[in-house]
mmCIF file of C-alpha atoms and ligand atoms in Angstrom:
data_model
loop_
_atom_site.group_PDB
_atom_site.id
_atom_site.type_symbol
_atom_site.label_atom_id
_atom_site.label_comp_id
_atom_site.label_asym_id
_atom_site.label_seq_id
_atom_site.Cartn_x
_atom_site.Cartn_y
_atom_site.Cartn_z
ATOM 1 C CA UNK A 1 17.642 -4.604 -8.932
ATOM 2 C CA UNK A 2 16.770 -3.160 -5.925
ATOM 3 C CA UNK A 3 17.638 -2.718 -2.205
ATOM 4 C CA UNK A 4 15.296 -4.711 0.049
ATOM 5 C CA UNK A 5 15.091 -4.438 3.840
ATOM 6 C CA UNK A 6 14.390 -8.173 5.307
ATOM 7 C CA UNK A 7 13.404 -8.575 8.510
ATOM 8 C CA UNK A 8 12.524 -11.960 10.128
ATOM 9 C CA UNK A 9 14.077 -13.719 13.233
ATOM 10 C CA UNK A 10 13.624 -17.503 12.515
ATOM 11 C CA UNK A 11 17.356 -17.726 10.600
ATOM 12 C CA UNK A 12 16.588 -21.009 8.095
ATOM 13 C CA UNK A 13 14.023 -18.691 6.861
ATOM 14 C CA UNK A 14 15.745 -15.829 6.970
ATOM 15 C CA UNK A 15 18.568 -17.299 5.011
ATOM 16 C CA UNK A 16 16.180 -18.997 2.540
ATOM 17 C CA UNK A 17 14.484 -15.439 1.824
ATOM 18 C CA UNK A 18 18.116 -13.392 1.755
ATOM 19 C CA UNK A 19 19.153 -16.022 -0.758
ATOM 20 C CA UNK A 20 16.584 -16.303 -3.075
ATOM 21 C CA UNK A 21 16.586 -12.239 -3.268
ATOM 22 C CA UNK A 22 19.900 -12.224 -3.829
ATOM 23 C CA UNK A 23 19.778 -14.623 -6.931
ATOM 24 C CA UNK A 24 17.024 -12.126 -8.158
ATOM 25 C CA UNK A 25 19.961 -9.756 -8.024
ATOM 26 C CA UNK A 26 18.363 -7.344 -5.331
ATOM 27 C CA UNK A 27 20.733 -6.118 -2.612
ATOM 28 C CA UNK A 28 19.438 -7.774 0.962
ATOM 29 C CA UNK A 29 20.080 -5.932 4.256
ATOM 30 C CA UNK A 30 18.731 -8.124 7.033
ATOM 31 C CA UNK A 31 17.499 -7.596 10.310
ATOM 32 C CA UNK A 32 16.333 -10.303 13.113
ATOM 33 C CA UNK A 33 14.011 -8.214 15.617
ATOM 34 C CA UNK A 34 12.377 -5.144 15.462
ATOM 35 C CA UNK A 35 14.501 -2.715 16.919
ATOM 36 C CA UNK A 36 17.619 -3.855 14.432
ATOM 37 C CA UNK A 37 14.712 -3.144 11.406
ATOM 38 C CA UNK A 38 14.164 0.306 12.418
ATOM 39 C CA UNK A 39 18.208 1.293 12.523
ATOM 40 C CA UNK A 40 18.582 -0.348 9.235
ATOM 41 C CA UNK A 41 15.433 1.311 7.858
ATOM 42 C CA UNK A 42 17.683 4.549 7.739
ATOM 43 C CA UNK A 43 19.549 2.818 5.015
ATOM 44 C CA UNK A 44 16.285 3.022 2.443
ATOM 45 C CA UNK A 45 15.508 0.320 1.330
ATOM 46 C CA UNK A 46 13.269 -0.045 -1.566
ATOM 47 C CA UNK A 47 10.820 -2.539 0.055
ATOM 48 C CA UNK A 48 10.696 -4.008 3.545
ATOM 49 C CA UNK A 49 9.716 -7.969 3.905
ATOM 50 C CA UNK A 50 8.478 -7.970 7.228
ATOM 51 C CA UNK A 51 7.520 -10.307 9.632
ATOM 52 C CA UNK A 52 4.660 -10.081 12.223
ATOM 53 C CA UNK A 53 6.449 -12.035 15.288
ATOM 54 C CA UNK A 54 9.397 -10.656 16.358
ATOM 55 C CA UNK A 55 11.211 -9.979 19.445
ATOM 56 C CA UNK A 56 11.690 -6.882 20.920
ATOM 57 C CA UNK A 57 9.368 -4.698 18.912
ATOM 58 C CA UNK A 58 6.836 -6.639 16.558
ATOM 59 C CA UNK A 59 5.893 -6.091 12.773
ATOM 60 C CA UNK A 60 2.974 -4.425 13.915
ATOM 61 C CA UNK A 61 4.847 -1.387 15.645
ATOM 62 C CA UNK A 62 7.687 -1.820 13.115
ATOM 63 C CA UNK A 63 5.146 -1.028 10.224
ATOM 64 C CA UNK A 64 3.813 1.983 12.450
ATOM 65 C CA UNK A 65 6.265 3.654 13.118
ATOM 66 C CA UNK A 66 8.153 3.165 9.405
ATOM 67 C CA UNK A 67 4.694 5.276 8.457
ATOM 68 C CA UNK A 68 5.224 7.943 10.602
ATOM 69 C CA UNK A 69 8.550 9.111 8.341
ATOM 70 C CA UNK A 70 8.441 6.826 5.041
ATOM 71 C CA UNK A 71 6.394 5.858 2.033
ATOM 72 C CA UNK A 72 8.120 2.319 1.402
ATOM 73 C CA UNK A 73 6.373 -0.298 0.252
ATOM 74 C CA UNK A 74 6.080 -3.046 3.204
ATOM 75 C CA UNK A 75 5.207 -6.150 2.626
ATOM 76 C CA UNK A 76 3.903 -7.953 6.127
ATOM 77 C CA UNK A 77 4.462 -11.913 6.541
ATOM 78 C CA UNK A 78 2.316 -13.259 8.740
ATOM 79 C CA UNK A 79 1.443 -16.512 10.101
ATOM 80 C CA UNK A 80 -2.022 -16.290 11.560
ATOM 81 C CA UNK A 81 -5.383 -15.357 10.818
ATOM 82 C CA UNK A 82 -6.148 -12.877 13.233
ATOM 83 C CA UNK A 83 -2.869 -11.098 11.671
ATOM 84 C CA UNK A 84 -4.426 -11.242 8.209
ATOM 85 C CA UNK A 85 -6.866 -9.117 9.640
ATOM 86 C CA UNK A 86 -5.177 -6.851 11.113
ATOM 87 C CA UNK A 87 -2.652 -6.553 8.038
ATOM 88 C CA UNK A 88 -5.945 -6.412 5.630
ATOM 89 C CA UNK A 89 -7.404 -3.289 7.894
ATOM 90 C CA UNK A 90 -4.692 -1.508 6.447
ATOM 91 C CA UNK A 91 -4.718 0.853 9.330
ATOM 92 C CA UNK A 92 -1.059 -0.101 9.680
ATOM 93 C CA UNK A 93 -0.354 1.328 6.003
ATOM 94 C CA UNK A 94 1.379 -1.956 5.041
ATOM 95 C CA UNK A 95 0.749 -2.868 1.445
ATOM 96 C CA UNK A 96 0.356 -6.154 1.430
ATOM 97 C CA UNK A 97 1.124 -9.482 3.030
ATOM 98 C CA UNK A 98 1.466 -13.028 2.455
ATOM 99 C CA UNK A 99 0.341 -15.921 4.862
ATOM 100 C CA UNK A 100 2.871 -18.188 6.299
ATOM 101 C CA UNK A 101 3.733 -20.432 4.951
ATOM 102 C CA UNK A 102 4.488 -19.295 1.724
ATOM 103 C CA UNK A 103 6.041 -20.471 -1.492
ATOM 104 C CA UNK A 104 9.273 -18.673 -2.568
ATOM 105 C CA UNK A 105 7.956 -18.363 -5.877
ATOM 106 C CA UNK A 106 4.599 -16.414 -4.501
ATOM 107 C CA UNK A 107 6.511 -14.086 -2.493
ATOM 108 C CA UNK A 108 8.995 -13.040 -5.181
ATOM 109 C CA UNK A 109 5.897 -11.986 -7.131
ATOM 110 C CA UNK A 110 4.368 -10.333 -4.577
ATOM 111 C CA UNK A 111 7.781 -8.335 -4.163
ATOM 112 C CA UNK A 112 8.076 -7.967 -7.563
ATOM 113 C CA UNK A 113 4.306 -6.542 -7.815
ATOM 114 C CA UNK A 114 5.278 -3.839 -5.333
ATOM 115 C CA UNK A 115 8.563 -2.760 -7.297
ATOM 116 C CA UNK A 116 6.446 -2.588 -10.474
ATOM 117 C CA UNK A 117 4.212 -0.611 -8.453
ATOM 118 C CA UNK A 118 6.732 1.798 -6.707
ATOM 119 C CA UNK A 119 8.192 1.845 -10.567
ATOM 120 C CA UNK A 120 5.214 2.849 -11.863
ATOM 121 C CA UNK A 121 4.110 5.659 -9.346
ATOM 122 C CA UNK A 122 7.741 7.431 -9.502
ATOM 123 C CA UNK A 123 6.781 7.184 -13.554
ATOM 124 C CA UNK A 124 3.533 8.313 -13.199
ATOM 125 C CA UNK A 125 5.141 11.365 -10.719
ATOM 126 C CA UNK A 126 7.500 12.075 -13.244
ATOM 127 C CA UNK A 127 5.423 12.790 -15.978
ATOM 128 C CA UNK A 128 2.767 14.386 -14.132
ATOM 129 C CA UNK A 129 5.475 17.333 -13.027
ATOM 130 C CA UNK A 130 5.941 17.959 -16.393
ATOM 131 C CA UNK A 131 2.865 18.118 -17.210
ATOM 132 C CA UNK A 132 1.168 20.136 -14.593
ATOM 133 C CA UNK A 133 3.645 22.488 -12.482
ATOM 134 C CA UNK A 134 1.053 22.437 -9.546
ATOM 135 C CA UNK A 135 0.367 18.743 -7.862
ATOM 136 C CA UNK A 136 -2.531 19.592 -6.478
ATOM 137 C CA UNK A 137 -5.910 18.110 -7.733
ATOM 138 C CA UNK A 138 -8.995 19.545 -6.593
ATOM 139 C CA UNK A 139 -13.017 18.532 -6.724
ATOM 140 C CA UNK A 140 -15.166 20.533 -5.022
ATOM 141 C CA UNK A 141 -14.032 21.109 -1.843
ATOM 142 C CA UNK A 142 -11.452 18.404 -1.773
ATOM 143 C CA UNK A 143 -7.607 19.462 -2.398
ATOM 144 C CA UNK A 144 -4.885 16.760 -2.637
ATOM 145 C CA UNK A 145 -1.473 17.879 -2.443
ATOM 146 C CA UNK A 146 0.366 15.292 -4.459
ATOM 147 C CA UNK A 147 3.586 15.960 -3.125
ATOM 148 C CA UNK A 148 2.627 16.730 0.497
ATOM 149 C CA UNK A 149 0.853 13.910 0.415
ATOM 150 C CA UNK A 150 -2.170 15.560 2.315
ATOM 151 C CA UNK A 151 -5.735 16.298 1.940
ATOM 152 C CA UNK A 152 -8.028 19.127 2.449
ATOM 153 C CA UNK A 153 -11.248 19.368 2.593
ATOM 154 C CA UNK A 154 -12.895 22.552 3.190
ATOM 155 C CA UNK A 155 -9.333 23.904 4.213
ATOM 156 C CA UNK A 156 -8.672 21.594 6.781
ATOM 157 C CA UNK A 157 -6.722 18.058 6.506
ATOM 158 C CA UNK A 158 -8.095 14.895 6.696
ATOM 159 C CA UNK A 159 -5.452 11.577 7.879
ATOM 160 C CA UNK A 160 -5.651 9.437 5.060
ATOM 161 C CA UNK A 161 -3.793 6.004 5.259
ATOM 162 C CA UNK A 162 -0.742 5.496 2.298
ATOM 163 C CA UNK A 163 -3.019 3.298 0.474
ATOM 164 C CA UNK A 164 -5.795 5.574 0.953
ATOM 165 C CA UNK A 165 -4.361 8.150 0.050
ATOM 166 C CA UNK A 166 -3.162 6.392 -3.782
ATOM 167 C CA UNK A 167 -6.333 5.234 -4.090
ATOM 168 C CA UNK A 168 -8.362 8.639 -3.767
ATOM 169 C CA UNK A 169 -5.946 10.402 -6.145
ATOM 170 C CA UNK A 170 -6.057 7.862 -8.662
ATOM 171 C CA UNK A 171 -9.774 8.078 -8.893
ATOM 172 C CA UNK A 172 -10.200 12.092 -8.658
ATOM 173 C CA UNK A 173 -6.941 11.915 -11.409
ATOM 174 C CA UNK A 174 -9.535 10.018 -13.153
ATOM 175 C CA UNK A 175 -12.592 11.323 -12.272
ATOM 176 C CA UNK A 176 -15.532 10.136 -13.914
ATOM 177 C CA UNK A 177 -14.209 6.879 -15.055
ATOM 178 C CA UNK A 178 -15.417 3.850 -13.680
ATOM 179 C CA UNK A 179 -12.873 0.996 -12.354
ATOM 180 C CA UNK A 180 -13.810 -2.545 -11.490
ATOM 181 C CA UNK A 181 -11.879 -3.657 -7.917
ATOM 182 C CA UNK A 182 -9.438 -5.575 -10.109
ATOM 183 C CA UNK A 183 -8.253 -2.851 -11.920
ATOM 184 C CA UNK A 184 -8.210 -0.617 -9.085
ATOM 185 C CA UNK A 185 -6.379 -3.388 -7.624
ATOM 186 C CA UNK A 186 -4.020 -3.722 -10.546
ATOM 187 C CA UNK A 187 -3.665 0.336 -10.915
ATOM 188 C CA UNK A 188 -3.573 1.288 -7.535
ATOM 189 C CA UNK A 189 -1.500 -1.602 -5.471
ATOM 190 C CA UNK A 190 0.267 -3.281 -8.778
ATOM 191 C CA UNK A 191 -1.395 -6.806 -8.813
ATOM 192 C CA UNK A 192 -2.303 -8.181 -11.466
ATOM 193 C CA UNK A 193 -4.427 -11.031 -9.564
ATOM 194 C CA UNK A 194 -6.582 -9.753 -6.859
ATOM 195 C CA UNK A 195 -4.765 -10.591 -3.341
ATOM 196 C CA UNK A 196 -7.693 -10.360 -1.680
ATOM 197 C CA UNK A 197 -11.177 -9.548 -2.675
ATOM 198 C CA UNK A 198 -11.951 -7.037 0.442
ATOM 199 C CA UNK A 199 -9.319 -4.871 -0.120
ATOM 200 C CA UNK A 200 -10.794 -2.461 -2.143
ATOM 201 C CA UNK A 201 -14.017 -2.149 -0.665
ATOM 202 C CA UNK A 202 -12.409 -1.878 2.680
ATOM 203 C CA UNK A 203 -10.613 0.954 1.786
ATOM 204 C CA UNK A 204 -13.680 2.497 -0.694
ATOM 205 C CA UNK A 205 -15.597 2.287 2.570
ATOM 206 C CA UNK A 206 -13.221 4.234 5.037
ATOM 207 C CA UNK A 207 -12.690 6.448 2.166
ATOM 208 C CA UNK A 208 -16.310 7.293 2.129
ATOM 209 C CA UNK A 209 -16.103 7.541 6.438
ATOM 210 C CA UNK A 210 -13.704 10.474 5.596
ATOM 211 C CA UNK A 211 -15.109 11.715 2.812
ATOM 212 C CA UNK A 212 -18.972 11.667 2.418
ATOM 213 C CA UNK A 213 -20.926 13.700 4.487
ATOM 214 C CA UNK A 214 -23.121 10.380 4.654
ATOM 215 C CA UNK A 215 -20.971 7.435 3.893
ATOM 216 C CA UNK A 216 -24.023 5.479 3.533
ATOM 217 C CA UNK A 217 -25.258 7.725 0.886
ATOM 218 C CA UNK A 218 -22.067 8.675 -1.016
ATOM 219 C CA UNK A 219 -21.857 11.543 -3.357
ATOM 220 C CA UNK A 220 -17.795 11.566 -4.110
ATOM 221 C CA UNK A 221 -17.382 7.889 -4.279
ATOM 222 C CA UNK A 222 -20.043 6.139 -6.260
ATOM 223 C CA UNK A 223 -20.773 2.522 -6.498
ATOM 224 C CA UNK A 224 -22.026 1.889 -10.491
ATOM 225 C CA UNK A 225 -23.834 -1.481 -9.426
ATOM 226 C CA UNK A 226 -21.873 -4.580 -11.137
ATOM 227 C CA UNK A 227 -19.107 -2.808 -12.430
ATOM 228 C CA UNK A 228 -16.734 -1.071 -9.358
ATOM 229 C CA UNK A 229 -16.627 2.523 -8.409
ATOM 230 C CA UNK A 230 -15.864 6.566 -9.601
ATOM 231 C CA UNK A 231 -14.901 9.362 -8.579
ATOM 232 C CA UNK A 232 -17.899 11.989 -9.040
ATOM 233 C CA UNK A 233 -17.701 16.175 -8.970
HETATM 234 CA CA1 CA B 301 8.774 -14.586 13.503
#
């Protein structure tokens, strides 16, 4: 049961979505253009279903500018391929997307991947507080502040994307361990089936941009040929 923020502006499918939710039990607020999604953002919702085309301010700028002040989970629908890409960049800090048109079925998993997900982070938050008083993790010269959300290297702060961000502390959390791109995908976005095969590696590689003092030749981030990646020092 949770609240979800809908927000598409063709009504059939807007109706179809809200209902289908709604006999999942979730609470639906809806929202037609993009202006209307940001006022009912301030309601927080658990998870925004967003669309890409809308009037007045598209998903694009909606997603951006949710970023700026909020962690939610946003899941972009999008009907074209040159939106994929732009979703898949990730630069927009949406977690993940699903290509128009869609089966109901597939996008109630994907929204129920991202509540297991946000489930399993507050968890995971939960427990570490108890265990460790301090969330910050630090290797080397890299500090993470958990709960800021931020991190340092060498003292000053480097912009990490949301799903940047989770991915770097879940490997320096488990540092030394090596994780195939399915399981990162599993651990670190809450899929159990891989959504799309360069969405790891994208984000490994502008990890490594931010990161490495030569991305080519990485020393935090290793590659362990045929198996996925770890976090080293
Ligand atoms: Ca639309």
């Amino acid at each position: 049961m949770a609240t979800i923020l809908l927000v598409e502006d063709e009504p059939t499918l807007l109706a179809t979505i809200a209902y289908n939710l709604r006999r999942e039990g979730h609470r639906v607020l809806t929202a037609s253009d993009g202006l209307a999604a940001l006022a009912m953002a301030g309601e927080g919702p658990d998870i925004v279903v967003l669309d890409v085309m809308l009037p007045k301010l598209d998903g694009f700028e909606v997603c951006r500018q949710l970023r700026r002040t909020s962690a939610v989970p946003i899941l972009m629908l999008t009907a074209k391929a040159d939106e994929v890409d732009r979703v898949v960049g990730l630069e927009l800090g949406a977690d993940d997307y699903v290509t128009k048109p869609f089966s109901m079925r597939e996008l109630l998993a994907r929204v129920k991947a991202l509540l297991r997900r946000r489930d399993l982070l507050l968890s995971e938050l939960s427990e570490r507080t108890t265990e460790a008083p301090t969330p910050h993790l630090v290797a080397g010269d890299l500090e993470i502040d958990l709960s800021g959300h931020r991190v340092l290297r060498g003292g000053m702060e480097i912009a990490l994307t949301p799903k940047e961000f989770d991915l770097l502390a879940f490997l320096v959390r488990h540092r030394g361990q090596v994780f195939s791109a399915e399981r990162l995908l599993e651990r670190v976005w809450g899929y159990a089936n891989p959504v799309d095969a360069r969405t790891v590696p994208v984000h490994i590689r502008s990890l490594r941009e931010k990161l490495e003092e030569q991305p080519s030749q990485p020393r935090r981030i290793e590659t362990v040929r045929g198996v996925g990646y770890r976090f080293v020092g």
